[in-house]
CSV table of C-alpha atoms in Angstrom, one decimal:
chain,number,residue,atom,x,y,z
A,77,MET,CA,0.0,0.0,0.0
A,78,THR,CA,1.5,3.4,-0.9
A,79,GLN,CA,1.6,6.4,1.3
A,80,LEU,CA,-0.7,8.3,-1.1
A,81,GLU,CA,-3.4,5.6,-0.7
A,82,LYS,CA,-3.3,5.9,3.1
A,83,GLU,CA,-3.5,9.6,3.0
A,84,GLU,CA,-6.4,9.4,0.6
A,85,TYR,CA,-8.1,7.0,2.9
A,86,ALA,CA,-7.7,9.4,5.9
A,87,ARG,CA,-9.1,12.2,3.8
A,88,LEU,CA,-12.1,10.2,2.6
A,89,LEU,CA,-12.7,9.0,6.2
A,90,HIS,CA,-12.6,12.5,7.5
A,91,GLU,CA,-15.2,13.6,4.9
A,92,SER,CA,-17.7,10.8,5.8
A,93,GLN,CA,-17.0,10.6,9.6
A,94,SER,CA,-20.2,12.3,10.8
A,95,ARG,CA,-22.4,10.0,8.7
A,96,LEU,CA,-20.5,6.9,9.8
A,97,TRP,CA,-20.9,8.1,13.4
A,98,THR,CA,-24.6,8.3,12.9
A,99,ILE,CA,-24.7,4.7,11.6
A,100,ALA,CA,-22.8,3.5,14.6
A,101,ALA,CA,-25.0,5.5,17.0
A,102,ALA,CA,-28.2,4.3,15.3
A,103,ILE,CA,-27.1,0.6,15.5
A,104,VAL,CA,-25.9,0.5,19.1
A,105,GLY,CA,-28.1,3.4,20.3
A,106,ASP,CA,-25.3,4.8,22.3
A,107,ARG,CA,-23.6,8.1,21.6
A,108,ASN,CA,-20.6,7.3,23.8
A,109,GLN,CA,-19.8,4.1,22.0
A,110,ALA,CA,-20.4,5.4,18.5
A,111,GLU,CA,-17.0,7.2,18.2
A,112,ASP,CA,-15.1,4.2,19.5
A,113,ILE,CA,-16.9,2.0,17.0
A,114,VAL,CA,-16.1,4.2,14.1
A,115,GLN,CA,-12.5,4.4,15.2
A,116,GLU,CA,-12.3,0.7,15.4
A,117,ALA,CA,-13.9,0.3,12.0
A,118,ALA,CA,-11.5,2.9,10.6
A,119,ILE,CA,-8.5,0.8,11.7
A,120,THR,CA,-10.2,-2.3,10.3
A,121,GLY,CA,-10.8,-0.4,7.0
A,122,LEU,CA,-7.2,0.6,6.8
A,123,ARG,CA,-6.1,-2.9,7.3
A,124,ARG,CA,-8.5,-4.1,4.6
A,125,LEU,CA,-7.8,-1.3,2.2
A,126,GLY,CA,-6.6,-3.9,-0.3
A,127,ASP,CA,-10.2,-5.2,-0.5
A,128,PHE,CA,-11.5,-1.8,-1.7
A,129,ARG,CA,-11.8,-1.6,-5.4
A,130,GLU,CA,-11.0,1.8,-6.9
A,131,GLY,CA,-13.9,3.4,-8.7
A,132,THR,CA,-16.4,1.9,-6.3
A,133,ASN,CA,-18.2,3.8,-3.6
A,134,PHE,CA,-15.9,4.4,-0.6
A,135,VAL,CA,-18.7,5.6,1.8
A,136,GLY,CA,-20.7,2.5,1.0
A,137,TRP,CA,-17.7,0.2,1.6
A,138,ILE,CA,-16.6,1.8,4.9
A,139,SER,CA,-20.2,2.1,6.0
A,140,GLN,CA,-20.5,-1.7,5.8
A,141,ILE,CA,-17.4,-2.1,8.0
A,142,VAL,CA,-18.9,0.4,10.5
A,143,ARG,CA,-22.2,-1.5,10.4
A,144,PHE,CA,-20.6,-4.9,11.1
A,145,THR,CA,-18.4,-3.5,13.8
A,146,ALA,CA,-21.4,-1.9,15.5
A,147,LEU,CA,-23.4,-5.1,15.2
A,148,ASN,CA,-20.5,-7.1,16.7
A,149,HIS,CA,-20.4,-4.6,19.6
A,150,LEU,CA,-24.1,-5.0,20.0
A,151,LYS,CA,-23.9,-8.8,20.1
A,152,MET,CA,-21.3,-8.6,22.8
A,153,GLU,CA,-23.3,-6.0,24.7
A,154,LYS,CA,-26.4,-8.2,24.6
A,155,ARG,CA,-24.2,-11.1,25.9
A,156,ARG,CA,-23.4,-8.9,28.9
A,157,LYS,CA,-27.2,-8.3,29.2
A,158,ILE,CA,-26.6,-4.8,30.5
A,159,SER,CA,-23.8,-2.4,29.7
A,160,SER,CA,-21.0,-1.9,32.2
A,161,LEU,CA,-21.7,1.8,32.3
A,162,ASP,CA,-25.3,1.1,33.3
A,163,VAL,CA,-24.0,-1.4,35.8
A,164,HIS,CA,-21.8,1.3,37.3
A,165,THR,CA,-24.7,3.8,37.4
A,166,ASP,CA,-27.0,1.3,39.0
A,167,VAL,CA,-24.4,0.2,41.5
A,168,VAL,CA,-24.2,3.9,42.5
A,169,ALA,CA,-27.9,4.2,42.7
A,170,ASN,CA,-28.6,1.0,44.6
A,171,ASP,CA,-25.3,0.4,46.2
A,172,SER,CA,-25.6,-3.3,45.3
A,173,ALA,CA,-28.2,-4.6,43.0
A,174,VAL,CA,-28.0,-4.4,39.2
A,175,THR,CA,-31.3,-3.4,37.7
A,176,SER,CA,-32.6,-1.9,34.5
A,177,PRO,CA,-31.9,1.9,34.1
A,178,PRO,CA,-34.5,4.1,35.5
A,179,ALA,CA,-37.3,5.0,33.2
A,180,ASN,CA,-36.2,8.6,32.7
A,181,THR,CA,-32.6,7.7,31.9
A,182,VAL,CA,-31.6,8.1,28.3
A,183,THR,CA,-29.8,4.8,27.8
A,184,MET,CA,-28.5,5.8,24.5
A,185,ALA,CA,-26.3,8.3,26.1
A,186,GLY,CA,-24.9,7.9,29.5
A,187,GLU,CA,-24.3,11.5,28.6
A,188,LEU,CA,-27.1,13.9,29.2
A,189,VAL,CA,-27.6,16.4,26.4
A,190,PRO,CA,-28.0,19.9,27.9
A,191,GLY,CA,-31.6,21.1,27.7
A,192,GLN,CA,-32.9,17.6,27.3
A,193,ASN,CA,-36.5,17.3,28.4
A,194,GLU,CA,-38.9,14.5,29.1
A,195,PHE,CA,-40.3,14.5,25.6
A,196,ASP,CA,-36.8,14.1,24.3
A,197,ASP,CA,-36.3,11.1,26.6
A,198,ARG,CA,-39.5,9.5,25.2
A,199,VAL,CA,-38.3,10.2,21.6
A,200,ALA,CA,-35.0,8.5,22.4
A,201,ARG,CA,-36.8,5.4,23.7
A,202,ALA,CA,-39.2,5.3,20.7
A,203,ILE,CA,-36.2,5.6,18.3
A,204,GLN,CA,-34.6,2.7,20.2
A,205,ASN,CA,-37.7,0.6,19.6
A,206,LEU,CA,-37.4,0.9,15.9
A,207,ASP,CA,-35.8,-1.9,13.9
A,208,GLU,CA,-32.0,-1.3,13.5
A,209,VAL,CA,-32.1,-0.7,9.7
A,210,ARG,CA,-35.2,1.5,10.0
A,211,ARG,CA,-33.5,3.5,12.7
A,212,SER,CA,-30.4,4.0,10.6
A,213,CYS,CA,-32.4,5.1,7.6
A,214,PHE,CA,-34.5,7.6,9.7
A,215,LEU,CA,-31.5,9.1,11.3
A,216,LEU,CA,-29.4,9.4,8.1
A,217,ARG,CA,-32.3,11.2,6.5
A,218,VAL,CA,-33.3,13.5,9.4
A,219,ILE,CA,-29.8,14.3,10.8
A,220,HIS,CA,-27.8,14.4,7.5
A,221,ASN,CA,-30.6,15.1,5.1
A,222,LEU,CA,-29.1,12.4,2.8
A,223,ASP,CA,-31.0,11.5,-0.4
A,224,TYR,CA,-32.2,7.9,-0.7
A,225,ARG,CA,-29.5,6.9,-3.1
A,226,ASP,CA,-26.8,7.8,-0.5
A,227,ILE,CA,-28.7,6.0,2.2
A,228,SER,CA,-29.2,2.9,0.0
A,229,GLU,CA,-25.4,2.8,-0.7
A,230,MET,CA,-24.5,3.2,2.9
A,231,LEU,CA,-26.8,0.5,4.2
A,232,ASP,CA,-26.7,-1.7,1.1
A,233,ILE,CA,-30.4,-1.7,0.6
A,234,PRO,CA,-32.6,-0.7,-2.4
A,235,GLU,CA,-33.5,3.0,-2.6
A,236,GLY,CA,-37.2,2.2,-2.4
A,237,THR,CA,-36.6,0.2,0.8
A,238,ALA,CA,-34.7,3.1,2.3
A,239,MET,CA,-37.6,5.5,1.6
A,240,SER,CA,-40.1,3.0,2.9
A,241,HIS,CA,-38.1,2.7,6.1
A,242,VAL,CA,-38.0,6.4,6.6
A,243,HIS,CA,-41.7,6.9,6.1
A,244,ARG,CA,-42.7,3.9,8.3
A,245,ALA,CA,-40.2,5.1,11.0
A,246,LYS,CA,-41.8,8.5,11.1
A,247,SER,CA,-45.3,7.0,11.2
A,248,GLU,CA,-44.3,4.6,14.0
A,249,LEU,CA,-42.7,7.4,16.0
A,250,ARG,CA,-45.8,9.6,15.6
A,251,ASN,CA,-48.0,6.8,16.8
A,252,ALA,CA,-45.7,6.0,19.7
A,253,LEU,CA,-45.4,9.6,20.8
A,254,ALA,CA,-48.9,11.1,20.1
A,255,SER,CA,-50.0,10.8,23.7
A,256,ALA,CA,-46.6,12.0,25.0
A,257,SER,CA,-46.9,15.1,22.8
A,258,GLU,CA,-50.2,16.0,24.3
A,259,GLU,CA,-49.1,15.3,27.9
A,260,LEU,CA,-45.8,17.2,27.5
A,261,ALA,CA,-47.0,20.0,25.3
B,145,MET,CA,-59.1,13.4,17.1
B,146,THR,CA,-59.7,10.9,14.3
B,147,GLU,CA,-57.9,10.4,11.1
B,148,PRO,CA,-60.1,11.9,8.4
B,149,ASP,CA,-58.6,10.3,5.3
B,150,SER,CA,-56.3,7.4,5.7
B,151,GLY,CA,-55.6,7.4,1.9
B,152,PHE,CA,-54.0,10.8,2.5
B,153,ALA,CA,-51.3,9.2,4.6
B,154,GLU,CA,-48.9,8.5,1.7
B,155,LEU,CA,-49.1,12.0,0.5
B,156,PHE,CA,-48.5,13.3,4.0
B,157,ASP,CA,-45.4,11.1,4.3
B,158,ALA,CA,-44.1,12.4,1.1
B,159,PHE,CA,-44.8,16.0,2.2
B,160,VAL,CA,-43.0,15.7,5.5
B,161,ASP,CA,-40.2,14.0,3.7
B,162,GLY,CA,-39.8,17.0,1.4
B,163,ALA,CA,-40.5,14.8,-1.6
B,164,LEU,CA,-43.3,16.9,-3.2
B,165,GLN,CA,-42.7,19.7,-5.5
B,166,GLY,CA,-44.7,22.6,-7.0
B,167,GLU,CA,-48.5,22.4,-7.3
B,168,GLU,CA,-48.8,19.0,-5.6
B,169,LYS,CA,-46.8,20.2,-2.6
B,170,GLU,CA,-49.0,23.3,-2.3
B,171,ARG,CA,-52.2,21.2,-2.6
B,172,VAL,CA,-51.1,18.9,0.1
B,173,ARG,CA,-50.0,21.8,2.3
B,174,LEU,CA,-53.4,23.3,2.1
B,175,GLU,CA,-55.1,20.0,2.8
B,176,ILE,CA,-52.9,19.6,5.9
B,177,GLU,CA,-53.7,23.1,7.2
B,178,SER,CA,-57.4,22.5,6.8
B,179,SER,CA,-57.3,19.3,8.9
B,180,ASP,CA,-56.9,19.4,12.7
B,181,TYR,CA,-55.6,15.8,12.6
B,182,TRP,CA,-53.0,16.3,9.9
B,183,SER,CA,-51.9,19.6,11.3
B,184,SER,CA,-51.3,18.1,14.6
B,185,GLN,CA,-49.5,15.2,12.9
B,186,LEU,CA,-47.2,17.7,11.1
B,187,LYS,CA,-46.5,19.6,14.3
B,188,LEU,CA,-45.7,16.3,16.1
B,189,GLN,CA,-43.4,15.1,13.3
B,190,ARG,CA,-41.4,18.4,13.4
B,191,ARG,CA,-41.1,18.1,17.2
B,192,ILE,CA,-39.9,14.5,16.9
B,193,ASP,CA,-37.4,15.4,14.2
B,194,ASP,CA,-36.0,18.3,16.3
B,195,ALA,CA,-35.6,16.0,19.2
B,196,ALA,CA,-33.9,13.4,17.1
B,197,ARG,CA,-31.4,16.0,15.8
B,198,SER,CA,-30.6,17.2,19.3
B,199,LEU,CA,-30.2,13.6,20.6
B,200,PHE,CA,-28.3,12.0,17.7
B,201,SER,CA,-26.3,14.8,16.1
B,202,PRO,CA,-22.6,13.8,15.9
B,203,PRO,CA,-20.3,15.6,18.4
B,204,ALA,CA,-18.8,18.8,16.9
B,205,ASP,CA,-15.2,17.8,17.9
B,206,LEU,CA,-15.5,14.4,16.2
B,207,ASP,CA,-12.1,13.4,14.7
B,208,ILE,CA,-12.0,9.8,13.6
B,209,SER,CA,-8.7,10.2,11.8
B,210,ARG,CA,-7.0,10.6,15.2
B,211,SER,CA,-7.3,6.9,15.6
B,212,LEU,CA,-5.2,6.3,12.5
B,213,ASP,CA,-2.2,8.3,13.8
B,214,GLY,CA,-0.4,5.3,15.2
B,215,VAL,CA,-1.4,3.0,12.4
B,216,LEU,CA,-0.6,5.2,9.4
B,217,ASP,CA,3.1,5.1,10.0
B,218,VAL,CA,3.4,8.6,8.4
B,219,PRO,CA,7.0,9.7,8.3
B,220,SER,CA,7.7,12.6,10.6
B,221,SER,CA,8.5,15.0,7.7
B,222,PRO,CA,7.6,13.4,4.4
B,223,ILE,CA,7.9,16.5,2.3
B,224,LEU,CA,11.5,17.1,3.4
B,225,THR,CA,12.7,13.7,2.4
B,226,PRO,CA,14.3,13.8,-1.1
B,227,ALA,CA,13.3,10.3,-1.9
B,228,ASN,CA,9.6,11.0,-1.7
B,229,SER,CA,9.4,14.8,-2.5
B,230,THR,CA,7.2,14.4,-5.6
B,231,PHE,CA,4.6,17.0,-6.4
B,232,TRP,CA,1.8,14.7,-5.3
B,233,THR,CA,3.4,13.9,-2.0
B,234,ARG,CA,4.0,17.6,-1.3
B,235,ARG,CA,0.5,18.4,-2.3
B,236,ASN,CA,-1.1,15.8,-0.2
B,237,ALA,CA,1.1,16.7,2.8
B,238,VAL,CA,0.0,20.3,2.5
B,239,VAL,CA,-3.6,19.3,2.2
B,240,MET,CA,-3.3,17.0,5.3
B,241,LEU,CA,-1.5,19.7,7.3
B,242,THR,CA,-4.1,22.3,6.3
B,243,ILE,CA,-6.9,19.9,7.4
B,244,ALA,CA,-5.0,19.2,10.7
B,245,ALA,CA,-4.5,22.9,11.3
B,246,SER,CA,-8.2,23.6,10.6
B,247,VAL,CA,-9.3,20.8,12.9
B,248,ALA,CA,-6.9,22.0,15.7
B,249,TRP,CA,-8.2,25.6,15.3
B,250,MET,CA,-11.8,24.4,15.4
B,251,ALA,CA,-11.1,22.4,18.5
B,252,VAL,CA,-9.6,25.4,20.2
B,253,ALA,CA,-12.4,27.6,19.1
B,254,LEU,CA,-15.0,25.1,20.3
B,255,ASN,CA,-13.4,24.9,23.7
B,256,LEU,CA,-13.2,28.7,23.9
B,257,PHE,CA,-16.5,29.7,22.5
B,258,SER,CA,-19.0,26.9,23.0
B,259,SER,CA,-20.1,24.8,25.8
B,260,ARG,CA,-19.3,21.1,25.5
B,261,PRO,CA,-22.1,18.7,26.4
B,262,GLU,CA,-22.2,18.3,30.2
B,263,GLN,CA,-20.3,15.3,31.4
B,264,PRO,CA,-22.3,13.0,33.6
B,265,VAL,CA,-21.6,13.1,37.3
B,266,PHE,CA,-19.1,10.4,38.3
B,267,ARG,CA,-19.7,9.0,41.8
B,268,PRO,CA,-17.0,6.8,43.1
B,269,VAL,CA,-17.8,3.2,44.1
B,270,GLU,CA,-15.4,1.0,45.9
B,271,LEU,CA,-13.5,-1.0,43.4
B,272,THR,CA,-14.2,-4.3,45.2
B,273,LYS,CA,-17.9,-3.7,44.6
B,274,VAL,CA,-17.3,-3.0,40.9
B,275,TYR,CA,-15.3,-6.3,40.9
B,276,GLN,CA,-18.0,-8.2,42.6
B,277,THR,CA,-20.6,-6.9,40.1
B,278,CYS,CA,-18.5,-7.9,37.2
B,279,VAL,CA,-17.8,-11.4,38.5
B,280,GLY,CA,-21.5,-11.8,39.4
B,281,GLU,CA,-22.4,-11.0,35.8
B,282,GLY,CA,-20.1,-13.8,34.6
B,283,PHE,CA,-16.8,-11.9,34.2
B,284,GLN,CA,-17.5,-11.2,30.5
B,285,PRO,CA,-15.2,-8.7,28.8
B,286,TYR,CA,-16.8,-6.1,26.6
B,287,TRP,CA,-14.1,-6.6,24.0
B,288,VAL,CA,-11.6,-9.4,23.3
B,289,CYS,CA,-8.7,-7.8,21.6
B,290,ASP,CA,-5.9,-10.0,20.3
B,291,ASP,CA,-4.1,-7.4,18.2
B,292,ASP,CA,-1.3,-5.6,20.0
B,293,GLU,CA,-1.6,-2.6,17.9
B,294,ILE,CA,-5.3,-2.1,18.3
B,295,PHE,CA,-4.9,-2.9,22.0
B,296,ALA,CA,-2.3,-0.1,22.3
B,297,THR,CA,-4.4,2.3,20.2
B,298,THR,CA,-7.4,1.8,22.5
B,299,PHE,CA,-5.4,2.8,25.6
B,300,GLU,CA,-3.8,5.7,23.6
B,301,ARG,CA,-7.3,7.0,22.7
B,302,ARG,CA,-8.7,6.6,26.2
B,303,GLN,CA,-5.8,7.3,28.5
B,304,GLY,CA,-3.3,9.0,26.1
B,305,VAL,CA,-0.6,6.4,26.4
B,306,GLU,CA,-0.1,3.4,24.1
B,307,LEU,CA,0.0,0.3,26.3
B,308,ASN,CA,0.4,-3.4,25.8
B,309,LEU,CA,1.0,-6.3,28.0
B,310,ALA,CA,4.4,-7.9,28.3
B,311,ALA,CA,4.5,-11.7,28.2
B,312,MET,CA,3.2,-13.0,31.5
B,313,PRO,CA,4.2,-16.2,33.3
B,314,ALA,CA,2.2,-19.4,32.7
B,315,GLY,CA,-1.2,-19.3,34.5
B,316,ARG,CA,-1.8,-15.6,33.9
B,317,GLU,CA,-4.0,-14.7,31.0
B,318,MET,CA,-5.8,-11.6,29.7
B,319,VAL,CA,-9.5,-12.2,29.2
B,320,GLY,CA,-10.3,-8.9,27.5
B,321,LEU,CA,-11.1,-5.3,27.9
B,322,SER,CA,-14.1,-3.7,29.5
B,323,TYR,CA,-15.4,-0.3,30.4
B,324,LEU,CA,-16.3,-0.7,34.1
B,325,ALA,CA,-15.6,2.9,35.0
B,326,GLY,CA,-14.2,2.5,38.5
B,327,ILE,CA,-11.7,5.3,38.5
B,328,SER,CA,-13.6,7.6,36.1
B,329,ARG,CA,-16.0,7.3,33.2
B,330,ARG,CA,-12.9,7.3,31.0
B,331,SER,CA,-11.0,4.6,32.7
B,332,THR,CA,-10.3,1.3,30.9
B,333,SER,CA,-10.5,-2.1,32.7
B,334,MET,CA,-8.7,-5.3,31.8
B,335,LEU,CA,-10.1,-8.6,32.9
B,336,ALA,CA,-7.6,-11.3,33.5
B,337,THR,CA,-7.2,-14.6,35.2
B,338,VAL,CA,-4.3,-15.7,37.4
B,339,ASP,CA,-4.3,-19.4,38.3
B,340,GLY,CA,-8.0,-19.5,37.6
B,341,GLN,CA,-8.8,-16.5,39.8
B,342,GLN,CA,-10.4,-13.4,38.4
B,343,VAL,CA,-8.4,-10.2,38.4
B,344,ILE,CA,-9.4,-6.8,37.2
B,345,VAL,CA,-7.0,-3.9,36.5
B,346,PHE,CA,-8.4,-0.4,36.2
B,347,VAL,CA,-6.3,2.0,34.2
B,348,ALA,CA,-6.8,5.8,34.4
B,349,ALA,CA,-5.1,9.1,34.1
B,350,LEU,CA,-3.5,10.3,37.3
B,351,ASP,CA,-5.7,13.3,37.3
B,352,ASP,CA,-8.7,11.1,37.5
B,353,ASP,CA,-7.5,9.2,40.5
B,354,TRP,CA,-10.0,9.6,43.4
B,355,LYS,CA,-7.7,7.4,45.6
B,356,PRO,CA,-9.9,4.4,46.2
B,357,LYS,CA,-9.3,2.4,49.3
B,358,THR,CA,-6.3,0.0,48.9
B,359,GLY,CA,-5.3,-3.0,50.9
B,360,PHE,CA,-7.3,-5.9,52.1
B,361,SER,CA,-11.1,-5.7,52.5
B,362,ASP,CA,-12.6,-8.0,55.1
B,363,GLU,CA,-16.0,-7.5,53.6
B,364,SER,CA,-15.1,-8.8,50.2
B,365,ASN,CA,-12.0,-10.9,50.9
B,366,LEU,CA,-10.3,-9.0,48.1
B,367,TYR,CA,-7.1,-7.0,47.8
B,368,VAL,CA,-6.8,-3.6,46.0
B,369,HIS,CA,-3.3,-2.7,44.9
B,370,ARG,CA,-2.2,0.6,43.4
B,371,LEU,CA,0.6,1.3,41.0
B,372,GLU,CA,1.7,4.5,39.2
B,373,LYS,CA,3.6,4.5,36.0
B,374,PHE,CA,3.7,6.3,32.6
B,375,GLY,CA,1.7,9.1,34.1
B,376,LEU,CA,-1.2,6.7,34.7
B,377,VAL,CA,-2.6,4.9,37.7
B,378,PHE,CA,-3.3,1.2,37.8
B,379,TYR,CA,-5.6,-0.4,40.4
B,380,GLU,CA,-5.6,-4.1,40.5
B,381,VAL,CA,-8.4,-6.0,42.4
B,382,SER,CA,-8.0,-9.7,43.1
B,383,PRO,CA,-7.9,-12.3,45.9
B,384,PHE,CA,-4.0,-12.1,45.8
B,385,ASP,CA,-1.9,-10.2,48.3
B,386,GLU,CA,0.4,-8.9,45.6
B,387,MET,CA,0.0,-7.5,42.1
B,388,SER,CA,-0.1,-10.2,39.4
B,389,VAL,CA,-1.0,-8.4,36.2
B,390,ALA,CA,-0.6,-4.6,36.4
B,391,PRO,CA,3.2,-4.7,36.4
B,392,TYR,CA,3.1,-6.3,33.0
B,393,PHE,CA,1.6,-3.2,31.3
B,394,GLN,CA,4.3,-1.5,29.2
B,395,ARG,CA,4.6,1.3,26.7
B,396,PHE,CA,3.8,-0.3,23.3
B,397,ARG,CA,6.4,1.5,21.2
B,398,GLU,CA,9.2,0.9,23.6
B,399,SER,CA,8.4,-2.8,23.8
B,400,ARG,CA,9.0,-3.3,20.1
């Protein structure tokens, strides 16, 4: 591998990093882990640079690596049943027992976003309840305003499927949050 | 409030998705405005989208290429080396330096002018309790890393020092890495076994050291040992009266 290729890789990675972060965050539902996952995927991508065919879509290729890295993390996380961060928080709260996070805790974060309110918490939970691919489509569309061709390339799904996921995600979220919106208006 | 026309749902979806243009868009907008149900749905969707943006927007100081620093093996001053001082190498070096300078400037500006997201409060818990919780859960590592370079990069990213493990005597084995907090939310934990007994080493920056109780705990029958090196602090929790694993941490580059 030449130096030029590595530098080009770093540049392309830099250009796409925020979208890759969103895919990781969407899959694991955890802001804190998203950056670590993309960094791990970046290193994996660098090691597998020989597999990347020039002229093909770089973002699509690296997105798949991020996606599989995130799914691998998720699998290990599920094996642990509850994340270590939550364990720690719960140990603090209960001084012994390990329980589920409190209902008003945004489990996606471990990091509280300033100004976050109860409606936001419910939105976070409703987003968590979406199917992983649907959640990724929704966030790529809403956060990055990507068109469906880009989303389909990043997630390796047909454009029509990506659009359908976004529309259904929005509809599911509205259904899930209709009452919350009235209560917390 | 009931849904007046379920057949309108697809058009509504297309409208909120920004997929409609011209006359059709205007027609649907008017129809939404004339319906309490669809107006409230539109308002709700905008509220949801705003919340999603605030919850899931990437951090402003995101810099993934940082993780490649140790892996790229970039020569320290490539453009000054006659052997590789081609136009393209120079151009790319300049581009990379410009990007690096911009990122550094942005990072400084962000620190000076904008408030970073609040860090959650860290409340110390005795390390023996963290150990017991981890063992009670099956002593499963979060991540099994068998690549020295990635292992080192992980510590570099989290603690600022590239670390790896020197070869340990028979009977001592690393199980994997975990994020058990313990010293701070940023600390990294390594799970290991020594003669079949579970051992956890918590690694953190010295600045994060809240000085957990060391020595023997009657309550848990565990020992907590403390070690400082490389500007870091290592706490080892185990049933052993002396450290078994922490001393084997070494600086990655020096070990090669």
